[in-house]
Amino acid sequence: MVEVSGAPSLKRLRNIGVIAHIDAGKTTVTERILYYTGKTYKIGEVHDGNAVTDWMDQERERGITIVSAAISCEWNEHQLNIIDTPGHVDFTAEVERSLRVLDGGVVVFDAVAGVEPQSETVWRQADKYDVPRICFINKMDRMGADFFRTIDMVKERLSANPIPVQIPMGSESDFVGIVDLLEDAAWTFDGDIDSQPVKIDIPEEYKETAEFWRESMIEQLAEVDDDTMHAFLESKELSAQDLRDALRRATIDSKAVPIFCGSALKNKGVQRMLDGVIDYLPSPLERPAIVGHNSKTNKETAREASENEPFTALAFKIVADPFTGRLIYLRVYSGKIKANAQVLNSTKGKPQRIGRLLLMHANRREEIDEIRAGDIAAVLGLKETYTGDTLCAPAHPILLESISFADPVISMAIEPKTKADQDKMGNAMENLRAEDPTIRVTYNDETAQTILSGMGELHLEVYVQRLLREFSVHTKVGKPQVAYKETITGTTKAEGRFVRQSGGHGQFGVVKIELEPLERDAGFEFVNKIKGAAIPREYISSVEAGIKEAMETGVLAGYPLTDIRAIIYDGSYHEVDSSDLAFKMAGSMALKNGVKKAKPVLLEPIMKLDVTTPSDFVGDIINDLNSRRGHVDNIETRNSTQIVHCYIPLAETFGYTTTIRSMSQGRATHSLEFDSYQELAEHLATGIIEKSYR
């Protein structure tokens, strides 16, 4: 067991995530970090299928990251807890939950492609949790690399304030090093993994450019940092440390984003970027205190990042390990805890006993005796803890905000091949659902089929493969199906009456509601406008529960209802026969009755599609998109390629990968991202409704 008495102070701890669009080089950057920090002694490569953080068989076969991997290492007497996250949009939940618990992020951009669609998605997720970040513009050695164009894209597309702290010396095959704008020096790299960067004077041909960008950096800092502004106005000379301190303040306050550059694959620039992680990203002490609610009094409660505060942690990831059982990944916000200690799961209101404590190194682990404020570690033994649950000291209950995930947009029927597979499938599905909250498993009584729902074709394909490889469950699967939704377009009033008399106590509940459509993606809103004592207060929550339950199955084709406001304005009760059940049933009936009269329609998921293609194939691609009900938003020219930005119904994208490869001789690539739900054309909706009643 590893002792933690020598663990670094909170001031010297960095909890960071490496995030980006697929193929920007996140995992390659992470592999270099592990090598340079001494965590590994051999470089793993994505293309060779031996990257440390891509440890799943499917990750190595496909050359992509599917699950986030946590790793701990050290750099310049600082401990780094690093999470390497997926870049594919189907696995965006992994990014969501990682950013929820991290203190900082390293955003990797491809110097050729610049800001790509999934880059925008992860940037918005980082904004959501106010995560300070630095940027590493990778692949500076590739043909078409453009450092300054990527900076412009960060500014324009992400509405950020990028401040280069380095500029490249050369690009493409001539990329040899970087100019450090703070130190007024340059660094060269020979590309050998074991060679150290060499510090030199700035070459003459880069001095003018360096001076321009250094002045630009100071001016940008003066706009967001008061100390720099005063020095700038008084024409005071600013030292490298003055600038570093100012940039650190601006970064932690999310007012600026330091920009680094290099080529991770060619071993150039990663060490200087690691210095930037230490210099500019916050320790847990520099992040705001975590705020929750006392689960007993419901009063707002804050916990500082200190070992002297009561223990508080958030479960952000579950892994069903075939050898050790359920691993629960925790971010500890305050206090400390030892193995075998008793804690409270305040989300469930249940006491839990901590089993073994583990420090994770991708799929390898080492046992430790204690976890403390700021730590990211894994725990064994928590059978009833799930993603988003809060664990805390029993005497000091606190409930933290959970983690929200997007709803699935695609589903497929899945059934076991044999009776033996059927017996194993239920347990396997439960494990997978615990791991990934965006996976949904439901049972269709009418067709006697199990329905697996997820975020995309690849998402479902990966989980079907995992059923076979990890749980030995052989399955038969149907074609992917679109996860439609239903909503209303009109306003109406409706009554729900649940009255049953059977001698003795009966059931009595009458509810009157008004239904209104909400704006798209607004979800559900319940409004209580009961005046007087038409319905006692204690039954109102039962009415709401009944309405929510009824919204799970629509009236047109059985799809979930959404974007509805339900206003309860009247009703009646019986002093003896009324009950929670009666009003729950009355609420459910009222909703069903009202939806039928409120002009219900079907909604379909619309995807944001970006196709990157040589100019020769643009015409064919656009014609194909038009035939698929796609709406081309704009076409962007980037070097010798064209990028077609389009919105297209999910139903029209199945098999698109094969089509576009065929159409472009394998030279075009595409990315899909969920955008919104929109009303389905009536003639198409009719066909779907008819099919649902067959």
Short mmCIF file of C-alpha atoms in Angstrom, two decimals, residues 78-391:
data_model
loop_
_atom_site.label_atom_id
_atom_site.label_comp_id
_atom_site.label_asym_id
_atom_site.label_seq_id
_atom_site.Cartn_x
_atom_site.Cartn_y
_atom_site.Cartn_z
CA HIS A 78 3.91 19.50 -8.72
CA GLN A 79 1.45 16.61 -8.85
CA LEU A 80 -0.69 16.44 -11.98
CA ASN A 81 -3.93 14.48 -12.00
CA ILE A 82 -4.70 14.21 -15.72
CA ILE A 83 -7.85 12.98 -17.46
CA ASP A 84 -7.53 12.16 -21.17
CA THR A 85 -11.01 12.53 -22.66
CA PRO A 86 -12.65 11.28 -25.87
CA GLY A 87 -12.96 13.60 -28.87
CA HIS A 88 -15.77 11.81 -30.70
CA VAL A 89 -19.16 13.48 -30.19
CA ASP A 90 -20.85 10.13 -29.37
CA PHE A 91 -18.84 10.01 -26.14
CA THR A 92 -19.30 13.62 -25.10
CA ALA A 93 -20.70 12.51 -21.71
CA GLU A 94 -17.17 11.46 -20.76
CA VAL A 95 -16.02 15.05 -21.36
CA GLU A 96 -19.02 16.48 -19.51
CA ARG A 97 -18.40 14.58 -16.29
CA SER A 98 -14.64 15.12 -16.44
CA LEU A 99 -14.99 18.90 -16.75
CA ARG A 100 -17.45 18.88 -13.86
CA VAL A 101 -14.67 17.83 -11.47
CA LEU A 102 -11.53 19.35 -13.00
CA ASP A 103 -9.81 22.61 -12.06
CA GLY A 104 -8.27 23.35 -15.46
CA GLY A 105 -8.06 22.16 -19.03
CA VAL A 106 -5.54 21.81 -21.85
CA VAL A 107 -7.41 22.27 -25.13
CA VAL A 108 -5.57 20.74 -28.08
CA PHE A 109 -6.10 22.11 -31.59
CA ASP A 110 -4.92 20.74 -34.92
CA ALA A 111 -2.83 23.52 -36.51
CA VAL A 112 -4.16 22.54 -39.93
CA ALA A 113 -7.87 22.13 -39.15
CA GLY A 114 -8.02 24.83 -36.44
CA VAL A 115 -11.22 25.02 -34.41
CA GLU A 116 -13.35 22.02 -35.37
CA PRO A 117 -16.97 21.23 -34.41
CA GLN A 118 -16.22 19.10 -31.37
CA SER A 119 -13.68 21.73 -30.27
CA GLU A 120 -16.62 24.13 -30.01
CA THR A 121 -18.64 21.57 -28.04
CA VAL A 122 -15.94 20.91 -25.43
CA TRP A 123 -15.23 24.64 -25.18
CA ARG A 124 -18.90 25.27 -24.36
CA GLN A 125 -18.77 22.49 -21.78
CA ALA A 126 -15.71 24.10 -20.18
CA ASP A 127 -17.53 27.46 -20.18
CA LYS A 128 -20.50 25.80 -18.46
CA TYR A 129 -18.33 24.77 -15.51
CA ASP A 130 -16.10 27.87 -15.69
CA VAL A 131 -12.95 25.79 -16.17
CA PRO A 132 -9.81 27.88 -16.81
CA ARG A 133 -7.81 26.56 -19.75
CA ILE A 134 -4.69 26.89 -21.84
CA CYS A 135 -4.41 25.90 -25.51
CA PHE A 136 -1.82 23.78 -27.29
CA ILE A 137 -1.80 24.21 -31.07
CA ASN A 138 -0.54 20.80 -32.14
CA LYS A 139 0.75 19.36 -35.44
CA MET A 140 2.76 22.46 -36.36
CA ASP A 141 4.91 20.18 -38.53
CA ARG A 142 2.06 19.16 -40.84
CA MET A 143 1.50 20.58 -44.31
CA GLY A 144 -1.01 23.44 -44.09
CA ALA A 145 -0.30 24.23 -40.41
CA ASP A 146 -1.17 27.84 -39.60
CA PHE A 147 -0.64 29.01 -36.01
CA PHE A 148 -2.01 32.53 -36.44
CA ARG A 149 -5.12 31.45 -38.36
CA THR A 150 -5.93 29.01 -35.52
CA ILE A 151 -5.63 31.87 -33.02
CA ASP A 152 -8.07 33.94 -35.10
CA MET A 153 -10.49 30.99 -35.13
CA VAL A 154 -10.26 30.65 -31.34
CA LYS A 155 -11.14 34.33 -31.07
CA GLU A 156 -13.98 34.31 -33.61
CA ARG A 157 -15.59 30.89 -33.15
CA LEU A 158 -15.12 30.47 -29.41
CA SER A 159 -15.50 34.15 -28.38
CA ALA A 160 -12.33 33.72 -26.33
CA ASN A 161 -9.39 35.99 -25.56
CA PRO A 162 -6.37 34.00 -26.80
CA ILE A 163 -2.98 35.39 -25.73
CA PRO A 164 0.02 33.70 -27.37
CA VAL A 165 2.90 33.21 -24.94
CA GLN A 166 4.86 31.54 -27.76
CA ILE A 167 5.07 31.92 -31.51
CA PRO A 168 6.44 29.19 -33.80
CA MET A 169 9.77 29.33 -35.58
CA GLY A 170 8.83 27.99 -38.99
CA SER A 171 5.96 25.69 -39.84
CA GLU A 172 5.26 22.46 -41.69
CA SER A 173 8.58 20.65 -42.37
CA ASP A 174 10.51 23.79 -41.33
CA PHE A 175 9.07 23.90 -37.79
CA VAL A 176 12.16 23.85 -35.56
CA GLY A 177 11.17 25.56 -32.33
CA ILE A 178 9.32 28.34 -30.55
CA VAL A 179 9.93 31.92 -29.44
CA ASP A 180 9.09 32.48 -25.76
CA LEU A 181 7.50 35.94 -25.62
CA LEU A 182 7.82 36.25 -21.84
CA GLU A 183 11.47 35.22 -21.54
CA ASP A 184 12.46 37.05 -24.75
CA ALA A 185 14.29 33.89 -25.83
CA ALA A 186 13.80 30.93 -28.15
CA TRP A 187 13.76 27.15 -27.77
CA THR A 188 14.73 24.62 -30.41
CA PHE A 189 13.87 20.90 -30.57
CA ASP A 190 15.63 18.23 -32.60
CA GLY A 191 12.68 15.83 -32.43
CA ASP A 192 14.44 13.11 -30.43
CA ILE A 193 12.31 12.01 -27.50
CA ASP A 194 15.22 12.03 -25.06
CA SER A 195 16.70 15.35 -26.15
CA GLN A 196 16.11 18.42 -24.02
CA PRO A 197 14.88 21.69 -25.57
CA VAL A 198 17.79 24.04 -26.23
CA LYS A 199 17.44 27.69 -25.17
CA ILE A 200 18.93 30.19 -27.62
CA ASP A 201 18.73 33.88 -28.46
CA ILE A 202 15.88 34.81 -30.76
CA PRO A 203 17.10 34.43 -34.36
CA GLU A 204 17.34 37.71 -36.24
CA GLU A 205 14.57 36.81 -38.72
CA TYR A 206 12.04 36.37 -35.87
CA LYS A 207 12.92 39.41 -33.73
CA GLU A 208 10.51 41.84 -35.37
CA THR A 209 7.60 39.37 -35.25
CA ALA A 210 8.42 38.49 -31.63
CA GLU A 211 8.48 42.17 -30.64
CA PHE A 212 5.09 42.73 -32.27
CA TRP A 213 3.46 39.77 -30.47
CA ARG A 214 5.09 40.63 -27.14
CA GLU A 215 3.65 44.14 -27.32
CA SER A 216 0.31 42.66 -28.33
CA MET A 217 0.45 40.30 -25.33
CA ILE A 218 1.09 43.18 -22.91
CA GLU A 219 -1.73 45.25 -24.41
CA GLN A 220 -4.16 42.33 -24.13
CA LEU A 221 -3.13 41.73 -20.53
CA ALA A 222 -3.55 45.42 -19.72
CA GLU A 223 -7.18 45.17 -20.84
CA VAL A 224 -7.98 42.41 -18.33
CA ASP A 225 -5.49 42.95 -15.47
CA ASP A 226 -5.34 46.14 -13.39
CA ASP A 227 -1.68 45.80 -12.31
CA THR A 228 -0.57 45.41 -15.92
CA MET A 229 -2.76 48.34 -16.95
CA HIS A 230 -1.11 50.65 -14.39
CA ALA A 231 2.37 49.55 -15.43
CA PHE A 232 1.47 49.97 -19.08
CA LEU A 233 0.11 53.50 -18.59
CA GLU A 234 3.16 54.49 -16.57
CA SER A 235 5.51 52.94 -19.17
CA LYS A 236 7.07 50.69 -16.54
CA GLU A 237 9.22 47.79 -17.65
CA LEU A 238 7.45 44.47 -16.97
CA SER A 239 9.60 41.48 -16.08
CA ALA A 240 8.88 37.95 -17.27
CA GLN A 241 7.59 37.13 -13.77
CA ASP A 242 5.30 40.18 -13.76
CA LEU A 243 3.78 39.03 -17.03
CA ARG A 244 3.54 35.43 -15.81
CA ASP A 245 1.71 36.52 -12.64
CA ALA A 246 -0.69 38.73 -14.61
CA LEU A 247 -1.42 36.00 -17.12
CA ARG A 248 -2.04 33.54 -14.29
CA ARG A 249 -4.58 35.89 -12.69
CA ALA A 250 -6.32 36.47 -16.03
CA THR A 251 -6.41 32.75 -16.86
CA ILE A 252 -7.82 31.70 -13.50
CA ASP A 253 -10.50 34.40 -13.83
CA SER A 254 -11.30 33.03 -17.34
CA LYS A 255 -10.40 36.40 -18.88
CA ALA A 256 -7.59 35.06 -21.04
CA VAL A 257 -6.36 31.82 -22.62
CA PRO A 258 -2.57 31.35 -22.95
CA ILE A 259 -1.59 29.79 -26.29
CA PHE A 260 1.26 27.29 -26.75
CA CYS A 261 2.35 25.39 -29.85
CA GLY A 262 4.33 22.37 -30.96
CA SER A 263 4.18 18.91 -32.44
CA ALA A 264 3.53 16.18 -29.89
CA LEU A 265 4.22 13.37 -32.36
CA LYS A 266 7.63 14.88 -33.18
CA ASN A 267 8.34 15.56 -29.47
CA LYS A 268 8.38 19.33 -29.86
CA GLY A 269 6.92 21.82 -27.38
CA VAL A 270 5.28 19.51 -24.84
CA GLN A 271 7.72 20.29 -22.00
CA ARG A 272 7.13 24.03 -22.36
CA MET A 273 3.37 23.44 -22.40
CA LEU A 274 3.76 21.43 -19.16
CA ASP A 275 5.49 24.45 -17.64
CA GLY A 276 2.41 26.44 -18.70
CA VAL A 277 0.13 24.00 -16.83
CA ILE A 278 2.07 24.79 -13.65
CA ASP A 279 2.36 28.52 -14.35
CA TYR A 280 -1.19 29.34 -15.42
CA LEU A 281 -3.73 26.70 -14.39
CA PRO A 282 -5.14 26.85 -10.84
CA SER A 283 -4.58 24.63 -7.86
CA PRO A 284 -7.70 23.53 -5.91
CA LEU A 285 -7.00 26.39 -3.51
CA GLU A 286 -7.51 28.92 -6.30
CA ARG A 287 -10.91 27.60 -7.34
CA PRO A 288 -14.12 28.82 -5.67
CA ALA A 289 -15.35 26.81 -2.70
CA ILE A 290 -17.73 24.04 -3.73
CA VAL A 291 -21.32 24.96 -2.88
CA GLY A 292 -24.14 22.56 -2.04
CA HIS A 293 -27.15 22.29 0.23
CA ASN A 294 -27.38 20.77 3.68
CA SER A 295 -29.45 17.66 2.97
CA LYS A 296 -31.22 18.02 6.34
CA THR A 297 -31.91 21.76 6.54
CA ASN A 298 -31.71 22.59 2.79
CA LYS A 299 -29.54 25.61 3.63
CA GLU A 300 -26.76 26.54 1.21
CA THR A 301 -23.42 25.22 2.42
CA ALA A 302 -19.90 25.87 1.11
CA ARG A 303 -16.81 23.71 1.56
CA GLU A 304 -13.31 25.09 1.10
CA ALA A 305 -10.54 22.99 -0.43
CA SER A 306 -8.97 22.04 2.90
CA GLU A 307 -8.22 18.83 4.77
CA ASN A 308 -9.62 20.49 7.90
CA GLU A 309 -13.12 20.79 6.42
CA PRO A 310 -15.64 17.90 6.63
CA PHE A 311 -15.23 15.21 3.96
CA THR A 312 -17.05 16.02 0.70
CA ALA A 313 -16.68 14.20 -2.62
CA LEU A 314 -18.54 13.73 -5.90
CA ALA A 315 -18.79 10.39 -7.71
CA PHE A 316 -18.25 11.28 -11.37
CA LYS A 317 -17.55 7.96 -13.07
CA ILE A 318 -18.39 4.28 -12.58
CA VAL A 319 -16.41 1.43 -14.12
CA ALA A 320 -17.55 -2.19 -14.01
CA ASP A 321 -14.19 -3.94 -13.60
CA PRO A 322 -14.42 -7.69 -14.30
CA PHE A 323 -11.69 -8.45 -11.73
CA THR A 324 -12.23 -6.03 -8.85
CA GLY A 325 -15.92 -5.12 -9.19
CA ARG A 326 -17.40 -1.61 -9.35
CA LEU A 327 -14.83 1.18 -9.33
CA ILE A 328 -16.21 4.58 -8.27
CA TYR A 329 -14.12 7.56 -9.37
CA LEU A 330 -14.27 10.40 -6.83
CA ARG A 331 -13.22 14.03 -6.83
CA VAL A 332 -12.57 14.98 -3.21
CA TYR A 333 -13.41 18.63 -2.59
CA SER A 334 -12.73 18.85 1.14
CA GLY A 335 -11.59 16.80 4.15
CA LYS A 336 -9.93 13.42 3.99
CA ILE A 337 -10.98 9.81 4.38
CA LYS A 338 -9.28 6.47 4.99
CA ALA A 339 -10.15 3.01 3.71
CA ASN A 340 -13.01 1.25 5.55
CA ALA A 341 -14.42 4.57 6.80
CA GLN A 342 -18.17 5.17 7.02
CA VAL A 343 -19.58 7.93 4.78
CA LEU A 344 -23.02 9.19 3.85
CA ASN A 345 -24.37 9.05 0.31
CA SER A 346 -26.45 12.20 0.70
CA THR A 347 -28.04 11.79 -2.75
CA LYS A 348 -29.57 8.47 -1.71
CA GLY A 349 -29.72 9.24 2.02
CA LYS A 350 -27.87 5.99 2.77
CA PRO A 351 -24.72 5.23 4.77
CA GLN A 352 -21.91 3.58 2.78
CA ARG A 353 -18.62 1.99 3.78
CA ILE A 354 -15.52 2.91 1.81
CA GLY A 355 -13.60 -0.16 0.68
CA ARG A 356 -10.13 0.00 -0.83
CA LEU A 357 -8.77 3.32 -2.12
CA LEU A 358 -6.93 3.32 -5.44
CA LEU A 359 -4.76 5.78 -7.34
CA MET A 360 -5.50 5.22 -11.03
CA HIS A 361 -3.04 4.91 -13.88
CA ALA A 362 -5.42 4.29 -16.82
CA ASN A 363 -6.46 0.63 -16.29
CA ARG A 364 -3.67 -0.01 -13.77
CA ARG A 365 -3.96 1.02 -10.15
CA GLU A 366 -2.06 1.27 -6.90
CA GLU A 367 -3.59 1.02 -3.47
CA ILE A 368 -3.34 4.02 -1.15
CA ASP A 369 -4.31 4.44 2.49
CA GLU A 370 -6.01 7.85 2.36
CA ILE A 371 -7.54 10.38 -0.05
CA ARG A 372 -7.54 14.09 0.66
CA ALA A 373 -9.01 17.38 -0.53
CA GLY A 374 -8.11 17.93 -4.18
CA ASP A 375 -7.52 14.25 -4.96
CA ILE A 376 -9.00 12.32 -7.86
CA ALA A 377 -9.03 8.62 -6.98
CA ALA A 378 -11.13 5.48 -7.18
CA VAL A 379 -12.97 3.57 -4.46
CA LEU A 380 -14.15 -0.01 -4.17
CA GLY A 381 -17.11 -1.20 -2.11
CA LEU A 382 -19.79 1.42 -2.81
CA LYS A 383 -22.58 -0.75 -4.22
CA GLU A 384 -25.34 1.88 -4.19
CA THR A 385 -23.37 4.90 -5.43
CA TYR A 386 -23.84 6.14 -8.99
CA THR A 387 -22.59 8.94 -11.25
CA GLY A 388 -23.44 12.34 -9.77
CA ASP A 389 -23.92 11.12 -6.18
CA THR A 390 -22.45 13.09 -3.28
CA LEU A 391 -20.46 11.37 -0.53
#
